[in-house]
């Protein structure tokens, strides 16, 4: 399990019209075993934050440390889950998982068969080892991609709208599976989403992002027991709070940009 | 993808599906495949019937000539010689084409002009140059074929490399895959359809250029192209047609023997 410290993170990209500030001076902590959702409009730099935590992107300014170690020096042991399953269609479920296991060395790792079997069982995929991607449903492909991140036994899960491309019923099923899987060993999760209901259903804490250049508009802690129930009174109350925070940040943003003009 | 599965699974229960035996379906399939050739034969025979044999011989005469050439032995020695040249040149252009393709994708500004330069030179010029460099030898035939055919592979491999799914590469990066794993599991499988398409076009090109190259290299090759040329030189049109038909046959056969199985092997994962 990992904790994350982000100090004054700023990320700028060079574009043809000069530098574009995507993230503007963000400071936040994620505790060991905490489930944090980054919630914000699209293009607000949520994925950029994830990539900076993973060490895939370098921060323009500021520091990110995972377990006290700067990610620039050593990439953390994370599992990354993308919006799309990103599975190799020419490889079976088993081979896709094997790829993640052997990625760094190209050689088999000890207990490979057992690790694959375990993670497939965790994701309710037992029996689908030999299936190719076109033979299983979109929801199952998503589970395989989550299995792929679990199989490396990461201390930290970085999830970038993993259920964003799914229909709501499938997404709900996978969300509840994610929660029950997560509750077994409480790995640290940073979960990016633009779906308020999803964030409220999952998170211990929601960080609401402003539109670009991104700051943290508000932090909302959710102290409800899991599994939470969609449409319940308690969850609805939280959703209303989050929605209000989003609205406020948006109207502030509009007001500021009108002033600036 | 989902729609496909549904369609396939519905088919057996659909009342409209006609009940046909495997044999009947096989016959229908073969008939459909043979039909274009049948049209070709009919048109050929009509043309042959209306023209004198030295202008346009009938298929019967051509087949008889092929048999005669076979009995004479020259069909086999000529074929063997050309097959050798084509085979060696195809291997060379596949390997060098793949390497140049990688270079083209990676250092485009450097490689593209050079490749375009080499590709723009007419094949006839290459054939003549290779005679100067390698003399009347089989090497010059192989060189001409290979240099004409390898750009096809290079351009296709480069196109394939550019079309590798960046999402998969991002995934590979997120699990810190090393170069070997990336190449073996992502790059090469992504390239397969391009390489197969390129191989098919390249092999056809090799056969066609072989005729040109052997024509220039004369008796040194003794291949199909040389025989074609001497048939023309000695005014034996039926023989000319016979060698041409034979060449087309060889071309189609080589596609069946090499490319089709390769394609089936490479796409085996797509089948249920």
Short mmCIF file of C-alpha atoms in Angstrom, two decimals:
data_model
loop_
_atom_site.label_atom_id
_atom_site.label_comp_id
_atom_site.label_asym_id
_atom_site.label_seq_id
_atom_site.Cartn_x
_atom_site.Cartn_y
_atom_site.Cartn_z
CA UNK A 1 0.00 0.00 0.00
CA UNK A 2 1.15 3.45 -0.80
CA UNK A 3 0.59 7.01 0.15
CA UNK A 4 0.98 9.85 -2.30
CA UNK A 5 2.18 13.36 -1.62
CA UNK A 6 1.74 15.98 -4.30
CA UNK A 7 3.35 19.36 -3.61
CA UNK A 8 2.65 22.37 -5.82
CA UNK A 9 2.24 20.31 -8.96
CA UNK A 10 2.16 22.41 -12.10
CA UNK A 11 2.13 20.97 -15.59
CA UNK A 12 2.50 23.01 -18.74
CA UNK A 13 2.50 21.76 -22.31
CA UNK A 14 4.20 23.52 -25.15
CA UNK A 15 1.77 24.30 -27.93
CA UNK A 16 1.96 26.42 -31.06
CA UNK A 17 0.31 29.28 -29.16
CA UNK A 18 2.83 29.15 -26.34
CA UNK A 19 2.80 27.19 -23.09
CA UNK A 20 -0.57 25.84 -21.99
CA UNK A 21 -1.03 25.42 -18.25
CA UNK A 22 -3.09 22.31 -17.62
CA UNK A 23 -2.47 21.92 -13.90
CA UNK A 24 -1.87 24.98 -11.80
CA UNK A 25 -0.27 24.48 -8.40
CA UNK A 26 -2.04 21.49 -6.92
CA UNK A 27 -1.19 20.18 -3.49
CA UNK A 28 -2.81 17.05 -2.17
CA UNK A 29 -2.20 13.93 -0.14
CA UNK A 30 -3.60 10.48 -0.60
CA UNK A 31 -3.37 8.20 2.42
CA UNK A 32 -2.46 4.56 2.55
CA UNK A 33 -5.40 2.51 1.37
CA UNK A 34 -7.53 5.48 0.52
CA UNK A 35 -9.91 5.53 -2.43
CA UNK A 36 -9.74 8.99 -3.98
CA UNK A 37 -11.74 10.20 -6.96
CA UNK A 38 -10.60 13.06 -9.14
CA UNK A 39 -13.77 14.59 -10.49
CA UNK A 40 -13.80 17.31 -13.11
CA UNK A 41 -14.93 18.37 -16.56
CA UNK A 42 -13.20 16.82 -19.54
CA UNK A 43 -9.88 18.40 -20.40
CA UNK A 44 -9.32 19.46 -16.82
CA UNK A 45 -6.06 17.59 -16.47
CA UNK A 46 -7.31 14.59 -14.51
CA UNK A 47 -5.45 12.09 -16.68
CA UNK A 48 -2.39 14.33 -16.67
CA UNK A 49 -2.37 14.16 -12.88
CA UNK A 50 -2.51 10.36 -13.06
CA UNK A 51 0.33 10.24 -15.57
CA UNK A 52 2.41 12.50 -13.35
CA UNK A 53 1.80 10.22 -10.36
CA UNK A 54 2.80 7.24 -12.49
CA UNK A 55 5.98 9.02 -13.53
CA UNK A 56 4.94 8.75 -17.20
CA UNK A 57 4.89 12.56 -17.45
CA UNK A 58 7.34 14.90 -15.79
CA UNK A 59 5.95 17.69 -13.65
CA UNK A 60 6.86 21.18 -14.88
CA UNK A 61 7.09 22.34 -11.30
CA UNK A 62 6.48 20.70 -7.97
CA UNK A 63 7.16 17.32 -6.48
CA UNK A 64 5.31 14.04 -6.39
CA UNK A 65 6.39 11.39 -3.93
CA UNK A 66 4.94 7.94 -3.48
CA UNK A 67 5.85 6.37 -0.14
CA UNK A 68 8.30 9.20 0.33
CA UNK A 69 10.18 8.42 -2.89
CA UNK A 70 10.09 10.97 -5.65
CA UNK A 71 8.49 9.41 -8.77
CA UNK A 72 11.16 10.99 -10.93
CA UNK A 73 13.79 8.85 -9.22
CA UNK A 74 11.82 5.65 -9.10
CA UNK A 75 8.49 4.89 -10.73
CA UNK A 76 6.04 3.62 -8.13
CA UNK A 77 4.68 0.10 -8.28
CA UNK A 78 1.34 0.99 -9.79
CA UNK A 79 -1.34 -0.68 -11.85
CA UNK A 80 -2.78 1.55 -14.56
CA UNK A 81 -6.29 1.00 -15.83
CA UNK A 82 -7.29 2.87 -18.96
CA UNK A 83 -10.68 3.90 -20.24
CA UNK A 84 -10.32 1.39 -23.07
CA UNK A 85 -9.36 -2.17 -22.15
CA UNK A 86 -6.20 -1.91 -24.31
CA UNK A 87 -5.85 -5.64 -24.76
CA UNK A 88 -3.92 -7.29 -27.55
CA UNK A 89 -6.59 -8.82 -29.82
CA UNK A 90 -4.13 -11.42 -31.14
CA UNK A 91 -3.46 -12.81 -27.69
CA UNK A 92 -5.75 -14.81 -25.40
CA UNK A 93 -6.92 -13.59 -21.99
CA UNK A 94 -4.17 -15.67 -20.40
CA UNK A 95 -1.49 -14.37 -22.75
CA UNK A 96 -2.55 -10.77 -22.16
CA UNK A 97 -2.07 -11.26 -18.44
CA UNK A 98 1.21 -13.06 -19.06
CA UNK A 99 2.41 -10.03 -21.00
CA UNK A 100 1.97 -7.84 -17.93
CA UNK A 101 3.76 -10.37 -15.74
CA UNK A 102 6.73 -10.84 -18.05
CA UNK A 103 6.84 -7.28 -19.37
CA UNK A 104 10.02 -6.12 -17.74
CA UNK A 105 12.19 -9.19 -18.32
CA UNK A 106 10.51 -11.18 -21.08
CA UNK A 107 11.05 -14.31 -18.98
CA UNK A 108 8.47 -16.37 -17.09
CA UNK A 109 8.00 -15.39 -13.46
CA UNK A 110 7.62 -17.85 -10.57
CA UNK A 111 4.08 -19.08 -9.88
CA UNK A 112 2.91 -17.61 -13.17
CA UNK A 113 0.05 -20.08 -13.66
CA UNK A 114 -1.20 -19.64 -10.13
CA UNK A 115 -1.03 -15.86 -10.23
CA UNK A 116 -3.02 -15.82 -13.46
CA UNK A 117 -5.58 -18.28 -12.07
CA UNK A 118 -5.93 -16.26 -8.86
CA UNK A 119 -6.48 -12.94 -10.53
CA UNK A 120 -8.94 -14.46 -13.02
CA UNK A 121 -10.88 -15.90 -10.11
CA UNK A 122 -10.85 -12.52 -8.40
CA UNK A 123 -12.38 -10.98 -11.52
CA UNK A 124 -14.89 -13.80 -12.14
CA UNK A 125 -13.13 -14.78 -15.34
CA UNK A 126 -12.20 -18.38 -14.55
CA UNK A 127 -12.73 -20.54 -17.64
CA UNK A 128 -12.00 -17.76 -20.11
CA UNK A 129 -8.21 -18.26 -20.17
CA UNK A 130 -8.09 -19.35 -23.81
CA UNK A 131 -10.55 -16.80 -25.18
CA UNK A 132 -9.58 -14.07 -27.59
CA UNK A 133 -10.86 -10.52 -27.16
CA UNK A 134 -13.43 -10.73 -29.98
CA UNK A 135 -14.95 -13.74 -28.24
CA UNK A 136 -15.78 -11.98 -24.97
CA UNK A 137 -18.03 -9.01 -24.18
CA UNK A 138 -16.93 -5.43 -23.58
CA UNK A 139 -17.57 -5.72 -19.85
CA UNK A 140 -15.43 -8.85 -19.68
CA UNK A 141 -12.65 -7.15 -21.61
CA UNK A 142 -12.79 -4.44 -18.97
CA UNK A 143 -12.44 -7.04 -16.25
CA UNK A 144 -9.44 -8.53 -18.03
CA UNK A 145 -7.82 -5.11 -18.11
CA UNK A 146 -8.43 -4.69 -14.37
CA UNK A 147 -7.06 -8.18 -13.84
CA UNK A 148 -3.97 -7.14 -15.79
CA UNK A 149 -3.31 -4.30 -13.37
CA UNK A 150 -3.97 -6.48 -10.31
CA UNK A 151 -1.69 -9.28 -11.44
CA UNK A 152 1.43 -7.21 -10.88
CA UNK A 153 0.29 -6.85 -7.29
CA UNK A 154 0.57 -3.06 -7.25
CA UNK A 155 0.41 -0.98 -4.09
CA UNK A 156 -1.31 1.74 -6.03
CA UNK A 157 -4.10 1.58 -8.61
CA UNK A 158 -4.43 4.44 -11.06
CA UNK A 159 -7.75 4.28 -12.88
CA UNK A 160 -8.55 6.59 -15.75
CA UNK A 161 -12.31 6.44 -16.33
CA UNK A 162 -12.20 2.66 -16.59
CA UNK A 163 -15.97 2.31 -16.92
CA UNK A 164 -16.56 5.42 -19.00
CA UNK A 165 -17.16 3.56 -22.25
CA UNK A 166 -19.58 1.00 -20.82
CA UNK A 167 -23.35 0.99 -20.59
CA UNK A 168 -24.65 1.95 -17.16
CA UNK A 169 -25.81 -1.54 -16.15
CA UNK A 170 -22.46 -3.15 -16.96
CA UNK A 171 -20.64 -0.26 -15.32
CA UNK A 172 -22.65 -0.69 -12.12
CA UNK A 173 -21.86 -4.37 -11.99
CA UNK A 174 -18.15 -3.74 -12.50
CA UNK A 175 -18.15 -0.91 -9.94
CA UNK A 176 -19.62 -3.12 -7.27
CA UNK A 177 -17.10 -5.81 -8.16
CA UNK A 178 -14.33 -3.26 -7.90
CA UNK A 179 -15.52 -2.18 -4.47
CA UNK A 180 -15.67 -5.71 -3.12
CA UNK A 181 -12.26 -6.53 -4.58
CA UNK A 182 -10.82 -3.34 -3.16
CA UNK A 183 -12.27 -4.00 0.30
CA UNK A 184 -10.30 -7.24 0.59
CA UNK A 185 -6.90 -5.57 0.77
CA UNK A 186 -7.54 -1.82 0.49
CA UNK A 187 -4.92 -0.77 -2.00
CA UNK A 188 -4.55 2.93 -2.59
CA UNK A 189 -6.71 4.00 -5.53
CA UNK A 190 -6.74 7.21 -7.52
CA UNK A 191 -9.80 7.07 -9.74
CA UNK A 192 -10.44 9.62 -12.45
CA UNK A 193 -14.01 10.23 -13.54
CA UNK A 194 -16.42 12.88 -14.75
CA UNK A 195 -19.42 10.98 -13.43
CA UNK A 196 -20.64 12.42 -10.11
CA UNK A 197 -22.74 9.40 -9.20
CA UNK A 198 -19.82 7.08 -9.88
CA UNK A 199 -17.50 9.19 -7.73
CA UNK A 200 -19.97 9.24 -4.84
CA UNK A 201 -20.54 5.51 -5.07
CA UNK A 202 -16.83 4.69 -4.95
CA UNK A 203 -14.76 7.27 -3.13
CA UNK A 204 -13.56 7.93 0.37
CA UNK A 205 -12.76 11.42 -0.78
CA UNK A 206 -13.65 13.37 -3.91
CA UNK A 207 -11.39 16.09 -5.24
CA UNK A 208 -13.36 18.40 -7.49
CA UNK A 209 -11.20 19.89 -10.22
CA UNK A 210 -11.84 23.29 -11.78
CA UNK A 211 -11.72 23.71 -15.57
CA UNK A 212 -8.26 24.34 -17.07
CA UNK A 213 -5.89 25.61 -15.66
CA UNK A 214 -6.80 23.14 -12.98
CA UNK A 215 -6.92 23.80 -9.29
CA UNK A 216 -8.74 21.87 -6.64
CA UNK A 217 -12.15 23.49 -6.23
CA UNK A 218 -13.18 21.51 -3.19
CA UNK A 219 -12.56 18.34 -1.28
CA UNK A 220 -15.53 16.26 -0.17
CA UNK A 221 -15.14 13.38 2.23
CA UNK A 222 -17.71 10.59 2.11
CA UNK A 223 -18.11 8.63 5.26
CA UNK A 224 -20.69 6.09 4.13
CA UNK A 225 -20.31 2.34 4.63
CA UNK A 226 -19.81 0.15 1.56
CA UNK A 227 -21.37 -1.29 -0.48
CA UNK A 228 -23.31 1.89 -1.04
CA UNK A 229 -26.74 1.85 -2.58
CA UNK A 230 -27.54 3.83 -5.71
CA UNK A 231 -30.44 6.23 -5.14
CA UNK A 232 -30.31 5.88 -1.36
CA UNK A 233 -31.07 8.89 0.78
CA UNK A 234 -27.53 9.14 2.16
CA UNK A 235 -25.82 8.83 -1.23
CA UNK A 236 -28.24 11.30 -2.73
CA UNK A 237 -27.31 13.85 -0.08
CA UNK A 238 -23.62 13.46 -0.96
CA UNK A 239 -24.35 13.76 -4.66
CA UNK A 240 -26.16 17.02 -4.04
CA UNK A 241 -23.14 18.38 -2.17
CA UNK A 242 -20.75 17.33 -4.93
CA UNK A 243 -23.02 18.73 -7.60
CA UNK A 244 -23.19 22.05 -5.75
CA UNK A 245 -19.40 22.14 -5.51
CA UNK A 246 -19.09 21.44 -9.26
CA UNK A 247 -21.66 24.10 -10.11
CA UNK A 248 -19.95 26.65 -7.92
CA UNK A 249 -16.54 25.96 -9.47
CA UNK A 250 -18.01 26.22 -12.97
CA UNK A 251 -19.82 29.51 -12.30
CA UNK A 252 -16.70 30.95 -10.67
CA UNK A 253 -14.71 29.89 -13.70
CA UNK A 254 -17.21 31.55 -16.05
CA UNK A 255 -17.17 34.73 -13.95
CA UNK A 256 -13.35 34.81 -13.93
CA UNK A 257 -13.01 34.28 -17.63
CA UNK A 258 -15.59 37.00 -18.32
CA UNK A 259 -13.64 39.36 -16.08
CA UNK A 260 -10.39 38.45 -17.77
CA UNK A 261 -11.88 39.35 -21.11
CA UNK B 1 -18.18 -7.44 -32.95
CA UNK B 2 -21.22 -8.18 -30.87
CA UNK B 3 -23.50 -7.86 -33.88
CA UNK B 4 -21.41 -10.44 -35.70
CA UNK B 5 -21.73 -12.96 -32.94
CA UNK B 6 -25.47 -12.49 -32.88
CA UNK B 7 -25.80 -12.94 -36.60
CA UNK B 8 -23.77 -16.12 -36.60
CA UNK B 9 -25.65 -17.61 -33.71
CA UNK B 10 -29.01 -16.83 -35.28
CA UNK B 11 -28.29 -18.45 -38.58
CA UNK B 12 -28.94 -22.14 -37.75
CA UNK B 13 -32.35 -21.46 -36.23
CA UNK B 14 -33.43 -19.05 -38.94
CA UNK B 15 -36.24 -20.65 -40.96
CA UNK B 16 -35.04 -18.95 -44.17
CA UNK B 17 -31.72 -20.78 -44.10
CA UNK B 18 -31.77 -23.36 -46.90
CA UNK B 19 -30.84 -26.90 -45.97
CA UNK B 20 -27.85 -27.77 -48.13
CA UNK B 21 -25.37 -30.58 -47.86
CA UNK B 22 -21.68 -29.85 -47.40
CA UNK B 23 -20.97 -31.37 -50.79
CA UNK B 24 -23.54 -29.20 -52.59
CA UNK B 25 -22.17 -26.09 -50.94
CA UNK B 26 -18.63 -27.09 -51.89
CA UNK B 27 -19.70 -27.52 -55.53
CA UNK B 28 -21.51 -24.17 -55.53
CA UNK B 29 -18.43 -22.54 -54.03
CA UNK B 30 -16.09 -24.05 -56.61
CA UNK B 31 -18.43 -23.07 -59.44
CA UNK B 32 -18.42 -19.48 -58.23
CA UNK B 33 -14.65 -19.51 -58.08
CA UNK B 34 -14.25 -21.10 -61.50
CA UNK B 35 -16.79 -18.93 -63.27
CA UNK B 36 -14.44 -15.98 -64.05
CA UNK B 37 -11.94 -18.40 -65.57
CA UNK B 38 -14.70 -19.93 -67.66
CA UNK B 39 -15.56 -16.48 -69.04
CA UNK B 40 -11.89 -15.93 -69.82
CA UNK B 41 -11.64 -19.26 -71.66
CA UNK B 42 -14.74 -18.51 -73.73
CA UNK B 43 -13.51 -15.06 -74.70
CA UNK B 44 -10.08 -16.46 -75.52
CA UNK B 45 -11.55 -19.14 -77.76
CA UNK B 46 -13.80 -16.64 -79.56
CA UNK B 47 -10.77 -14.47 -80.25
CA UNK B 48 -8.68 -17.47 -81.31
CA UNK B 49 -11.46 -18.67 -83.63
CA UNK B 50 -11.67 -15.33 -85.44
CA UNK B 51 -7.89 -14.81 -85.72
CA UNK B 52 -5.21 -16.82 -87.55
CA UNK B 53 -3.20 -19.07 -85.19
CA UNK B 54 0.03 -17.07 -85.56
CA UNK B 55 -1.78 -13.99 -84.21
CA UNK B 56 -3.84 -15.61 -81.48
CA UNK B 57 -3.51 -19.37 -80.94
CA UNK B 58 -6.26 -21.42 -79.33
CA UNK B 59 -5.92 -22.71 -75.79
CA UNK B 60 -5.71 -26.26 -77.09
CA UNK B 61 -2.67 -25.41 -79.19
CA UNK B 62 -1.08 -23.63 -76.26
CA UNK B 63 -1.62 -26.54 -73.91
CA UNK B 64 -0.19 -28.91 -76.53
CA UNK B 65 2.88 -26.67 -76.78
CA UNK B 66 3.29 -26.68 -72.99
CA UNK B 67 3.20 -30.47 -73.05
CA UNK B 68 5.76 -30.52 -75.86
CA UNK B 69 8.03 -28.18 -73.95
CA UNK B 70 7.65 -30.42 -70.93
CA UNK B 71 8.53 -33.52 -72.93
CA UNK B 72 11.47 -31.66 -74.37
CA UNK B 73 12.64 -30.88 -70.84
CA UNK B 74 13.15 -27.18 -71.48
CA UNK B 75 9.96 -26.37 -69.53
CA UNK B 76 11.46 -27.89 -66.39
CA UNK B 77 14.97 -26.45 -66.71
CA UNK B 78 13.56 -23.02 -67.51
CA UNK B 79 11.06 -23.16 -64.65
CA UNK B 80 13.69 -24.37 -62.19
CA UNK B 81 16.02 -21.55 -63.13
CA UNK B 82 13.32 -18.86 -62.79
CA UNK B 83 11.93 -20.34 -59.59
CA UNK B 84 15.43 -20.21 -58.11
CA UNK B 85 15.93 -16.56 -59.07
CA UNK B 86 12.47 -15.53 -57.90
CA UNK B 87 12.79 -17.41 -54.63
CA UNK B 88 16.18 -15.94 -53.74
CA UNK B 89 15.17 -12.44 -54.83
CA UNK B 90 11.90 -12.64 -52.88
CA UNK B 91 13.74 -13.61 -49.70
CA UNK B 92 16.23 -10.80 -50.22
CA UNK B 93 13.56 -8.18 -50.87
CA UNK B 94 11.51 -9.35 -47.91
CA UNK B 95 14.43 -9.02 -45.51
CA UNK B 96 15.96 -5.85 -46.95
CA UNK B 97 12.50 -4.35 -47.46
CA UNK B 98 11.61 -4.96 -43.82
CA UNK B 99 14.86 -3.38 -42.63
CA UNK B 100 14.46 -0.37 -44.91
CA UNK B 101 10.83 -0.13 -43.79
CA UNK B 102 11.94 0.16 -40.17
CA UNK B 103 14.46 2.80 -41.18
CA UNK B 104 11.80 4.61 -43.18
CA UNK B 105 9.47 4.77 -40.20
CA UNK B 106 12.19 5.87 -37.81
CA UNK B 107 14.32 8.23 -39.94
CA UNK B 108 11.84 9.28 -42.59
CA UNK B 109 13.52 12.51 -43.67
CA UNK B 110 16.72 10.59 -44.40
CA UNK B 111 15.36 7.35 -45.83
CA UNK B 112 12.36 8.51 -47.86
CA UNK B 113 14.32 10.51 -50.50
CA UNK B 114 16.81 7.66 -51.00
CA UNK B 115 14.07 5.10 -51.35
CA UNK B 116 12.14 7.33 -53.74
CA UNK B 117 15.30 7.77 -55.79
CA UNK B 118 15.86 4.02 -56.01
CA UNK B 119 12.22 3.41 -56.76
CA UNK B 120 11.97 5.99 -59.52
CA UNK B 121 14.72 4.43 -61.62
CA UNK B 122 12.99 2.35 -64.32
CA UNK B 123 13.28 -1.42 -64.00
CA UNK B 124 14.83 -1.62 -67.46
CA UNK B 125 17.65 0.63 -66.31
CA UNK B 126 18.25 -1.56 -63.28
CA UNK B 127 18.34 -4.59 -65.58
CA UNK B 128 20.93 -2.92 -67.84
CA UNK B 129 22.99 -1.64 -64.90
CA UNK B 130 23.05 -5.04 -63.27
CA UNK B 131 24.40 -6.49 -66.53
CA UNK B 132 27.24 -3.97 -66.35
CA UNK B 133 27.91 -4.73 -62.70
CA UNK B 134 27.38 -8.49 -62.59
CA UNK B 135 27.67 -9.50 -66.25
CA UNK B 136 25.52 -12.11 -67.93
CA UNK B 137 24.95 -14.07 -64.75
CA UNK B 138 22.13 -15.22 -62.57
CA UNK B 139 23.28 -12.73 -59.94
CA UNK B 140 22.29 -9.90 -62.21
CA UNK B 141 18.81 -11.42 -62.60
CA UNK B 142 18.40 -11.77 -58.85
CA UNK B 143 19.67 -8.24 -58.30
CA UNK B 144 17.23 -6.72 -60.80
CA UNK B 145 14.27 -8.56 -59.28
CA UNK B 146 15.20 -7.76 -55.70
CA UNK B 147 15.84 -4.08 -56.28
CA UNK B 148 12.53 -3.71 -58.11
CA UNK B 149 10.53 -5.55 -55.47
CA UNK B 150 11.93 -4.48 -52.10
CA UNK B 151 10.42 -0.93 -52.01
CA UNK B 152 6.95 -2.51 -51.94
CA UNK B 153 7.84 -4.27 -48.71
CA UNK B 154 9.61 -1.21 -47.30
CA UNK B 155 6.66 1.14 -47.86
CA UNK B 156 4.19 -1.35 -46.41
CA UNK B 157 6.27 -2.11 -43.34
CA UNK B 158 6.72 1.62 -42.72
CA UNK B 159 2.97 2.18 -43.08
CA UNK B 160 2.34 -0.69 -40.68
CA UNK B 161 4.74 0.74 -38.12
CA UNK B 162 3.00 4.08 -38.27
CA UNK B 163 -0.36 2.45 -37.70
CA UNK B 164 0.51 0.57 -34.55
CA UNK B 165 -2.17 1.30 -31.97
CA UNK B 166 -0.68 3.98 -29.68
CA UNK B 167 -3.03 2.80 -26.95
CA UNK B 168 -1.32 -0.57 -26.88
CA UNK B 169 2.08 1.09 -26.78
CA UNK B 170 0.86 3.22 -23.87
CA UNK B 171 -0.32 0.08 -22.12
CA UNK B 172 3.09 -1.51 -22.71
CA UNK B 173 4.74 1.55 -21.20
CA UNK B 174 2.47 1.39 -18.16
CA UNK B 175 3.64 -2.16 -17.40
CA UNK B 176 7.22 -1.14 -18.24
CA UNK B 177 7.52 -3.65 -21.07
CA UNK B 178 11.03 -3.95 -22.47
CA UNK B 179 11.85 -3.68 -26.14
CA UNK B 180 11.73 -7.42 -26.77
CA UNK B 181 8.25 -7.77 -25.29
CA UNK B 182 7.01 -4.73 -27.20
CA UNK B 183 8.34 -6.04 -30.50
CA UNK B 184 7.17 -9.58 -30.03
CA UNK B 185 3.69 -8.97 -28.68
CA UNK B 186 2.68 -5.61 -30.13
CA UNK B 187 4.84 -4.46 -33.05
CA UNK B 188 5.19 -7.71 -34.99
CA UNK B 189 1.56 -8.80 -34.65
CA UNK B 190 0.44 -5.31 -35.75
CA UNK B 191 2.70 -5.56 -38.79
CA UNK B 192 1.49 -8.98 -39.90
CA UNK B 193 -1.37 -7.87 -42.18
CA UNK B 194 0.91 -5.31 -43.84
CA UNK B 195 3.70 -7.83 -44.33
CA UNK B 196 1.32 -10.38 -45.84
CA UNK B 197 -0.19 -7.82 -48.21
CA UNK B 198 3.28 -6.64 -49.16
CA UNK B 199 4.54 -10.19 -49.67
CA UNK B 200 1.68 -10.96 -51.98
CA UNK B 201 2.30 -7.88 -54.14
CA UNK B 202 6.07 -8.35 -53.91
CA UNK B 203 5.97 -11.97 -55.05
CA UNK B 204 3.83 -11.07 -58.05
CA UNK B 205 6.26 -8.27 -58.84
CA UNK B 206 9.21 -10.69 -58.60
CA UNK B 207 7.68 -12.99 -61.21
CA UNK B 208 6.97 -10.14 -63.59
CA UNK B 209 10.39 -8.56 -63.23
CA UNK B 210 12.04 -11.97 -63.59
CA UNK B 211 10.90 -12.09 -67.21
CA UNK B 212 12.42 -8.69 -67.90
CA UNK B 213 15.67 -9.52 -66.13
CA UNK B 214 16.07 -12.88 -67.81
CA UNK B 215 15.33 -11.38 -71.16
CA UNK B 216 18.33 -9.08 -70.74
CA UNK B 217 20.57 -11.67 -69.15
CA UNK B 218 19.97 -13.96 -72.13
CA UNK B 219 21.17 -17.56 -72.11
CA UNK B 220 22.94 -17.07 -68.78
CA UNK B 221 19.64 -17.45 -66.99
CA UNK B 222 17.97 -20.01 -69.25
CA UNK B 223 14.78 -19.14 -67.39
CA UNK B 224 11.21 -18.57 -68.50
CA UNK B 225 11.97 -15.00 -69.55
CA UNK B 226 14.82 -16.09 -71.80
CA UNK B 227 12.65 -18.76 -73.40
CA UNK B 228 9.87 -16.25 -73.90
CA UNK B 229 12.27 -13.98 -75.66
CA UNK B 230 13.70 -16.67 -77.92
CA UNK B 231 10.18 -17.81 -78.81
CA UNK B 232 9.53 -14.26 -79.96
CA UNK B 233 12.89 -13.96 -81.72
CA UNK B 234 12.30 -17.16 -83.69
CA UNK B 235 8.70 -16.25 -84.49
CA UNK B 236 7.02 -19.00 -82.53
CA UNK B 237 3.94 -17.18 -81.16
CA UNK B 238 2.30 -20.29 -79.75
CA UNK B 239 5.41 -20.95 -77.67
CA UNK B 240 5.36 -17.33 -76.52
CA UNK B 241 1.78 -17.77 -75.34
CA UNK B 242 2.65 -21.12 -73.79
CA UNK B 243 5.43 -19.65 -71.65
CA UNK B 244 3.19 -16.74 -70.64
CA UNK B 245 0.34 -19.01 -69.55
CA UNK B 246 2.83 -21.18 -67.71
CA UNK B 247 4.25 -18.13 -65.94
CA UNK B 248 0.80 -16.99 -64.84
CA UNK B 249 0.15 -20.49 -63.56
CA UNK B 250 3.41 -20.45 -61.58
CA UNK B 251 2.56 -17.05 -60.14
CA UNK B 252 -0.84 -18.16 -58.90
CA UNK B 253 0.60 -21.40 -57.61
CA UNK B 254 3.31 -19.62 -55.62
CA UNK B 255 0.69 -17.41 -54.03
CA UNK B 256 -1.27 -20.49 -53.04
CA UNK B 257 1.77 -22.33 -51.70
CA UNK B 258 3.40 -19.52 -49.76
CA UNK B 259 1.13 -16.55 -49.13
CA UNK B 260 -2.25 -18.16 -48.46
CA UNK B 261 -0.95 -20.54 -45.75
CA UNK B 262 1.00 -17.65 -44.21
CA UNK B 263 -2.17 -15.60 -44.13
CA UNK B 264 -4.16 -18.42 -42.57
CA UNK B 265 -1.47 -18.93 -39.95
CA UNK B 266 -1.21 -15.25 -39.08
CA UNK B 267 -4.96 -14.75 -38.76
CA UNK B 268 -5.71 -18.04 -36.99
CA UNK B 269 -6.63 -16.16 -33.80
CA UNK B 270 -9.51 -14.46 -35.59
CA UNK B 271 -11.38 -17.70 -36.05
CA UNK B 272 -13.72 -18.90 -33.36
#
